[in-house]
XYZ file of C-alpha atoms in Angstrom:
436
model
C 0.467 -14.489 -21.293
C 3.565 -15.445 -19.261
C 3.975 -18.613 -17.208
C 3.443 -16.858 -13.879
C 0.136 -15.343 -14.977
C -0.967 -18.763 -16.216
C -0.212 -20.201 -12.795
C -2.159 -17.420 -11.050
C -5.121 -18.111 -13.307
C -4.943 -21.762 -12.278
C -4.757 -20.911 -8.566
C -7.571 -18.368 -8.684
C -9.986 -19.935 -11.145
C -9.515 -23.707 -10.802
C -9.079 -24.080 -7.046
C -11.784 -23.295 -4.473
C -10.830 -19.989 -2.787
C -12.477 -18.818 0.434
C -11.650 -15.141 -0.024
C -13.651 -15.105 -3.236
C -16.233 -17.852 -2.779
C -16.801 -17.912 0.960
C -17.837 -21.001 2.924
C -18.153 -23.136 -0.227
C -14.344 -23.202 -0.437
C -13.777 -24.172 3.200
C -12.516 -27.697 3.888
C -13.482 -29.183 7.252
C -10.741 -31.795 7.182
C -6.920 -31.869 7.097
C -6.885 -34.839 4.710
C -5.651 -32.923 1.675
C -3.118 -31.014 3.759
C -1.658 -34.237 5.113
C -1.468 -35.743 1.634
C 0.278 -32.623 0.316
C 2.655 -32.691 3.261
C 3.603 -36.276 2.489
C 3.824 -35.523 -1.228
C 6.492 -32.891 -0.547
C 8.246 -34.968 2.132
C 7.098 -33.044 5.221
C 8.867 -29.703 4.698
C 7.510 -28.147 7.922
C 9.681 -30.520 9.940
C 12.825 -28.813 8.635
C 12.378 -25.426 10.336
C 11.182 -23.998 13.624
C 7.911 -22.108 13.689
C 5.570 -19.899 15.695
C 1.844 -20.393 15.114
C -0.590 -17.468 15.396
C -4.387 -17.592 15.492
C -7.135 -15.220 16.604
C -10.106 -13.276 15.321
C -8.335 -9.919 15.015
C -4.711 -8.873 15.222
C -3.062 -12.074 14.072
C -1.703 -10.430 10.914
C -0.172 -7.506 12.785
C 1.215 -9.831 15.471
C 2.756 -12.080 12.815
C 4.497 -9.183 11.112
C 5.746 -7.681 14.392
C 7.237 -11.001 15.470
C 8.855 -11.487 12.075
C 10.354 -7.993 12.179
C 11.851 -8.504 15.651
C 13.302 -11.902 14.740
C 14.804 -10.449 11.565
C 16.432 -7.707 13.644
C 17.817 -10.423 15.931
C 19.565 -11.982 12.921
C 17.287 -14.959 12.339
C 16.402 -15.838 8.767
C 12.638 -15.535 9.099
C 9.841 -16.919 6.970
C 6.420 -15.294 7.142
C 3.174 -16.840 5.925
C 0.038 -14.670 6.075
C -3.277 -14.266 4.292
C -5.034 -12.800 2.475
C -2.853 -10.681 0.230
C -3.798 -7.148 -0.764
C -2.270 -6.695 -4.213
C 0.214 -9.429 -5.093
C -0.285 -13.140 -4.363
C 3.379 -13.353 -3.386
C 2.748 -11.148 -0.306
C 1.562 -14.309 1.441
C 5.009 -15.935 1.475
C 8.083 -13.945 2.498
C 11.598 -14.563 3.750
C 13.184 -11.656 5.609
C 10.507 -9.444 4.088
C 11.202 -10.463 0.488
C 8.283 -11.989 -1.376
C 8.602 -15.420 -2.935
C 9.768 -15.118 -6.544
C 7.446 -15.653 -9.481
C 9.695 -18.487 -10.662
C 9.400 -20.243 -7.314
C 5.587 -20.040 -7.479
C 5.583 -21.437 -11.012
C 8.041 -24.221 -10.179
C 6.069 -25.365 -7.148
C 2.715 -25.494 -8.928
C 4.235 -27.238 -11.934
C 5.818 -29.802 -9.614
C 2.521 -30.343 -7.796
C 0.562 -30.805 -11.001
C 3.068 -33.335 -12.299
C 3.050 -35.255 -8.998
C -0.746 -35.097 -8.890
C -1.325 -36.570 -12.340
C -4.521 -38.573 -12.326
C -6.117 -36.146 -9.858
C -5.029 -37.852 -6.656
C -6.401 -34.863 -4.733
C -8.267 -31.674 -5.490
C -6.845 -29.133 -3.037
C -8.303 -25.754 -2.235
C -6.404 -22.559 -2.994
C -5.423 -22.243 0.666
C -4.326 -25.870 1.059
C -1.985 -25.620 -1.907
C -0.695 -22.200 -0.858
C 0.217 -23.481 2.609
C 2.087 -26.399 1.072
C 3.903 -23.932 -1.201
C 4.937 -21.807 1.766
C 6.254 -24.738 3.784
C 8.185 -26.097 0.802
C 9.656 -22.655 0.084
C 10.731 -22.091 3.678
C 12.543 -25.419 3.667
C 14.313 -24.617 0.407
C 15.312 -21.207 1.768
C 16.593 -22.863 4.972
C 14.864 -20.380 7.250
C 15.707 -20.422 10.950
C 12.089 -19.838 11.895
C 8.764 -19.286 10.157
C 5.899 -17.220 11.518
C 2.744 -19.009 10.418
C -0.595 -17.191 10.529
C -3.739 -19.318 10.654
C -6.081 -18.712 7.742
C -9.420 -19.506 9.363
C -10.163 -20.990 12.770
C -7.321 -23.180 13.940
C -8.204 -26.794 14.633
C -8.908 -27.662 10.985
C -6.806 -24.953 9.362
C -4.267 -26.196 6.825
C -1.425 -24.627 8.795
C -2.246 -26.795 11.818
C 0.163 -29.618 11.047
C 3.151 -27.791 12.528
C 4.586 -28.235 16.007
C 5.646 -24.691 16.876
C 7.973 -23.267 19.484
C 5.053 -21.232 20.829
C 1.384 -20.842 19.936
C -0.030 -17.307 20.081
C -3.777 -16.600 20.094
C -4.601 -12.913 19.902
C -8.297 -12.722 20.848
C -11.733 -14.149 20.130
C -14.838 -12.418 18.817
C -17.767 -13.344 16.584
C -16.648 -13.858 12.990
C -17.144 -16.636 10.416
C -19.910 -17.947 12.660
C -21.369 -20.200 9.943
C -18.118 -22.184 9.989
C -16.583 -21.746 13.438
C -19.695 -21.603 15.608
C -22.211 -19.006 16.718
C -20.832 -18.330 20.200
C -17.582 -17.061 21.686
C -16.795 -20.343 23.517
C -17.353 -22.394 20.349
C -15.079 -20.133 18.293
C -12.485 -20.159 21.079
C -12.496 -23.956 21.018
C -11.750 -23.930 17.279
C -8.922 -21.403 17.709
C -7.553 -23.389 20.645
C -7.004 -26.262 18.236
C -3.512 -24.872 17.591
C -2.489 -25.600 21.202
C -0.030 -28.486 21.072
C 1.220 -30.964 23.654
C 3.746 -29.350 26.022
C 4.040 -26.241 23.810
C 3.557 -22.871 25.581
C 0.549 -20.820 24.480
C 0.171 -17.051 24.805
C -3.232 -15.339 24.793
C -2.857 -11.657 23.905
C -6.204 -10.544 25.357
C -7.879 -12.310 28.240
C -11.667 -12.341 28.465
C -14.059 -14.001 30.876
C -16.058 -15.324 27.914
C -13.265 -17.560 26.691
C -10.433 -17.773 29.265
C -11.773 -21.035 30.702
C -11.823 -22.649 27.234
C -8.131 -21.959 26.702
C -7.204 -22.947 30.253
C -9.014 -26.287 29.922
C -7.485 -27.189 26.545
C -4.014 -26.053 27.642
C -4.363 -28.265 30.720
C -5.393 -31.241 28.573
C -2.242 -30.732 26.506
C -0.004 -30.000 29.515
C 0.808 -26.697 27.831
C 1.880 -23.684 29.919
C -0.593 -20.857 29.284
C 0.103 -17.123 29.625
C -2.392 -14.275 29.385
C -0.202 -11.463 28.098
C -2.434 -8.552 29.073
C -2.281 -9.639 32.694
C 1.454 -8.870 32.607
C 2.065 -6.346 29.820
C 0.143 -3.082 29.582
C 0.699 0.099 27.597
C 0.756 2.868 30.191
C 0.830 5.613 27.567
C 0.527 6.029 23.806
C 0.541 8.816 21.250
C 1.022 9.472 17.537
C 4.201 11.424 16.822
C 4.500 14.125 14.117
C 6.362 11.682 11.836
C 3.342 9.309 11.973
C 5.146 6.891 14.289
C 3.250 5.602 17.315
C 4.853 5.657 20.758
C 4.057 3.397 23.709
C 5.358 3.060 27.235
C 4.984 -0.617 28.143
C 4.879 -1.887 31.693
C 5.401 -5.439 32.844
C 3.618 -6.154 36.106
C 3.238 -2.399 36.646
C 6.980 -1.722 36.241
C 8.087 0.315 33.225
C 10.022 -2.081 31.004
C 9.866 -0.554 27.506
C 9.808 3.264 27.659
C 9.452 5.214 24.404
C 8.740 2.111 22.355
C 8.120 3.463 18.845
C 6.501 1.624 15.955
C 5.570 2.408 12.376
C 2.313 0.535 13.005
C -0.473 2.946 13.834
C -3.724 2.523 15.694
C -3.941 2.467 19.468
C -5.377 -1.058 19.184
C -1.837 -2.235 18.374
C -1.057 -2.129 22.085
C -3.123 -5.297 22.437
C -1.103 -7.084 19.755
C 2.263 -5.802 20.980
C 1.601 -7.113 24.493
C 1.107 -10.627 23.111
C 4.256 -10.317 21.028
C 6.325 -9.122 23.994
C 5.240 -12.122 26.040
C 6.039 -14.446 23.130
C 9.506 -12.917 22.798
C 10.045 -13.337 26.553
C 9.247 -17.053 26.280
C 11.560 -17.442 23.286
C 14.347 -15.793 25.278
C 13.788 -18.273 28.102
C 14.145 -21.081 25.546
C 17.562 -19.739 24.546
C 16.732 -17.508 21.589
C 19.157 -14.582 21.324
C 16.815 -11.600 21.235
C 18.031 -8.389 22.845
C 16.112 -5.284 23.833
C 17.560 -3.383 20.856
C 16.131 -6.031 18.535
C 12.680 -5.458 20.038
C 12.920 -1.672 19.695
C 14.280 -1.820 16.128
C 11.839 -4.537 15.100
C 8.831 -2.530 16.233
C 10.184 0.640 14.682
C 10.508 -1.014 11.268
C 7.605 -3.458 11.008
C 6.336 -2.083 7.696
C 9.837 -1.678 6.290
C 11.019 -5.143 7.320
C 7.914 -7.139 6.443
C 5.813 -5.153 3.971
C 2.743 -5.016 6.220
C 0.022 -2.690 4.954
C -3.525 -1.672 5.740
C -3.428 -1.269 9.524
C -4.581 2.305 10.186
C -2.283 3.156 7.297
C -1.994 6.855 6.503
C -1.983 7.174 2.717
C -2.556 10.915 2.386
C -2.456 14.244 4.174
C -4.560 17.409 3.818
C -7.041 15.775 4.023
C -5.848 12.925 6.225
C -6.591 9.682 4.347
C -6.461 6.418 6.287
C -7.260 2.834 5.349
C -7.715 -0.172 7.617
C -8.536 -3.806 6.890
C -10.742 -4.320 9.982
C -13.841 -6.150 8.784
C -15.765 -7.599 11.726
C -17.622 -6.155 14.696
C -14.717 -6.321 17.156
C -12.199 -4.920 14.684
C -14.461 -2.111 13.500
C -15.210 -1.144 17.100
C -11.488 -0.464 17.628
C -11.260 1.472 14.363
C -14.241 3.640 15.272
C -12.579 4.416 18.610
C -9.482 5.461 16.666
C -11.578 7.695 14.403
C -13.120 9.370 17.453
C -9.642 10.033 18.873
C -8.382 11.570 15.622
C -8.751 15.294 14.954
C -10.925 16.205 11.956
C -13.311 18.914 10.839
C -15.564 16.683 8.731
C -15.538 12.921 8.356
C -15.801 11.029 5.058
C -16.146 7.231 5.156
C -15.749 4.972 2.113
C -17.343 1.699 3.144
C -17.786 -1.711 1.566
C -18.585 -5.119 3.034
C -18.896 -8.760 2.015
C -22.314 -10.365 1.777
C -21.752 -13.229 4.252
C -21.332 -11.006 7.320
C -23.866 -9.389 9.644
C -23.782 -5.805 8.283
C -26.205 -4.319 10.817
C -23.987 -5.213 13.782
C -21.027 -3.460 12.146
C -22.881 -0.474 10.700
C -24.410 0.420 14.064
C -20.897 1.128 15.341
C -20.164 3.909 12.837
C -20.806 7.591 13.659
C -23.930 9.127 12.154
C -22.268 12.529 11.569
C -20.058 11.236 8.728
C -20.500 11.569 4.955
C -20.771 8.011 3.613
C -19.745 6.585 0.243
C -21.040 3.022 0.017
C -19.138 0.923 -2.463
C -18.430 -2.625 -3.603
C -15.046 -4.343 -3.856
C -14.208 -6.280 -7.005
C -14.754 -9.791 -5.576
C -17.813 -12.042 -5.955
C -18.458 -12.011 -2.182
C -18.857 -8.226 -2.085
C -22.192 -6.863 -0.901
C -24.002 -4.761 -3.495
C -23.431 -1.082 -2.724
C -27.120 -0.195 -3.106
C -28.126 -2.914 -0.675
C -25.408 -1.757 1.729
C -26.697 1.819 1.490
C -30.233 0.688 2.301
C -29.108 -1.290 5.340
C -26.924 1.607 6.474
C -29.832 4.028 6.242
C -31.792 1.821 8.635
C -28.859 2.310 11.044
C -28.971 6.094 10.672
C -26.072 6.449 8.232
C -26.583 8.702 5.214
C -24.606 8.749 1.987
C -24.399 7.782 -1.646
C -23.805 4.474 -3.433
C -20.888 4.270 -5.877
C -20.153 0.949 -7.510
C -16.333 1.111 -7.728
C -13.928 1.767 -4.868
C -11.792 4.024 -7.022
C -14.758 6.235 -7.915
C -15.938 6.346 -4.302
C -12.508 7.482 -3.099
C -12.284 10.115 -5.818
C -15.702 11.460 -4.872
C -14.737 11.655 -1.194
C -11.462 13.419 -1.986
C -13.266 15.980 -4.125
C -15.659 16.736 -1.272
C -13.105 16.734 1.555
C -11.281 19.805 2.823
C -7.717 19.935 4.137
C -8.733 19.465 7.791
C -11.038 16.500 7.125
C -10.525 12.772 7.675
C -11.174 10.279 4.879
C -11.452 6.669 6.023
C -11.387 3.696 3.627
C -12.443 0.294 4.951
C -15.137 -2.128 6.032
C -13.515 -4.994 4.164
C -10.012 -6.207 3.366
C -11.062 -6.236 -0.278
C -12.008 -2.544 -0.275
C -8.506 -1.718 0.952
C -7.035 -4.102 -1.618
C -8.944 -2.333 -4.399
C -7.667 1.020 -3.160
C -4.045 -0.145 -3.240
C -4.347 -1.867 -6.594
C -5.959 1.071 -8.393
C -4.087 4.225 -9.307
C -5.427 7.559 -8.100
C-alpha cells in the first residue's frame, strides 16, 4: 500500500467524518480549528477569499465564481465538499486538484506537530486546515471557500472574506442547525463579518429579516441578488449547453449567456454570482464581461464540477444530480417535468438521518423506481426506502447496489426514456466511481 493510500485510510478511518457518520462527527466549537490555524501559522491570512454558505446551490456558486475568476487571470483556490470520487476534488487551484504528495506531506507534518495528541481533529477540521495551508503555499490570489455545514461554527469560518455569499435557506440538517427556517438562517448568517458585504442569492420572507438584522449588527452592506438579477429566458441547446438572458433591474444586461451547467435552477445561483462579481468590480477587481461569459461557459472544464443535472448518457437520456433535501429535490422534480421523455426511470437512494417522506412525496408516481443504497454507513436500507416510498404512492423494486440498480434501469429503458440517478450525493458518487 502506498503512502497516499495510508494517509487516506488515516483520514477516513481514524478521524470523525460527518459524511459517513452523521451528527456524531459534528463539532459545535471552533476550538480545534483555531488551534490548527495557529499550528500552521494562520495561512488564511495570506490570501484573499470569498465565503459561500447556503442550504442548496453553494457548490455550484463556488465553482461558477472560481471559473470566472480564473478567466479573469486570477490564480484561484477552490475548497468544496464533499467529494464524489477522489478526496483531492475538495482542494483545487485553477481547477487542478491538490497533489497526492501535498496531501501526504501535510498530514505527516500535522501528525509530527501533534505528537502527544494535543488535539483530536475531525476529518473536516483537518481538511480545511490542509486547504488553507495549500492555498498559501500555492500563493493563490483568491480562494473560494464553501462552508461545509451551517456557517457560524463551521471550520471555514475563521476567514475574513472580500464578500460573503449565502445562496438560500431551507430545512436540512435540522438536528444540528435548528428545526425552523429562521434558526437555520441564523446559523448560516454566522459567516457575515464586520463591514464585509453580504449577498443573498434568493430572498424569502421567512428569513430576509434574519439576514438584515445580523448584517445591520455587523455594519455589513446586504444585497438580495434576485431583487436585481433575473433570468428572463432560458433553454437547453442541442449541444447540452444552457442559455440564459439575464436582466438587471429589468434591463437586459447579459443576453445569450451560455453555461455548461444544466438545470434551470442554476439561474438562482448565477444571479447571486453576478451580484458578487459586480461588488468585486466595485472594489477594484479586474473582471470584464468576457470573463463572465467565458467563465460560465466553461464551469465544468475549468473547475471539474460534476453532478448538477449532469447528462451522462443519451438514448435513453441519463441524468444524475446530487440534490438531496426537500428544497433541492423540488427543483430537480420540476426539471424532470420540463424534460421530454416517453417513460421515466428513477434510481433513488437516501441517507437514514433525513426525513424521507417529505422528499419522496415530491416525486412523480408515474415513474419506474429502483430503490438502492449507497456504499456509506449513513445510507438508508433500500428495502426500508421502498416501503416508505410505497406509502407515498411510488412503486418499484429494491436493489442493494447502485451499479446494479442503474444496470437494471438501463436494460428496461427505451431510447426515448429518461433515467434519473439521485436522492443522495453518495448515490451519484457510487455511480461515478463504478464502471458501467
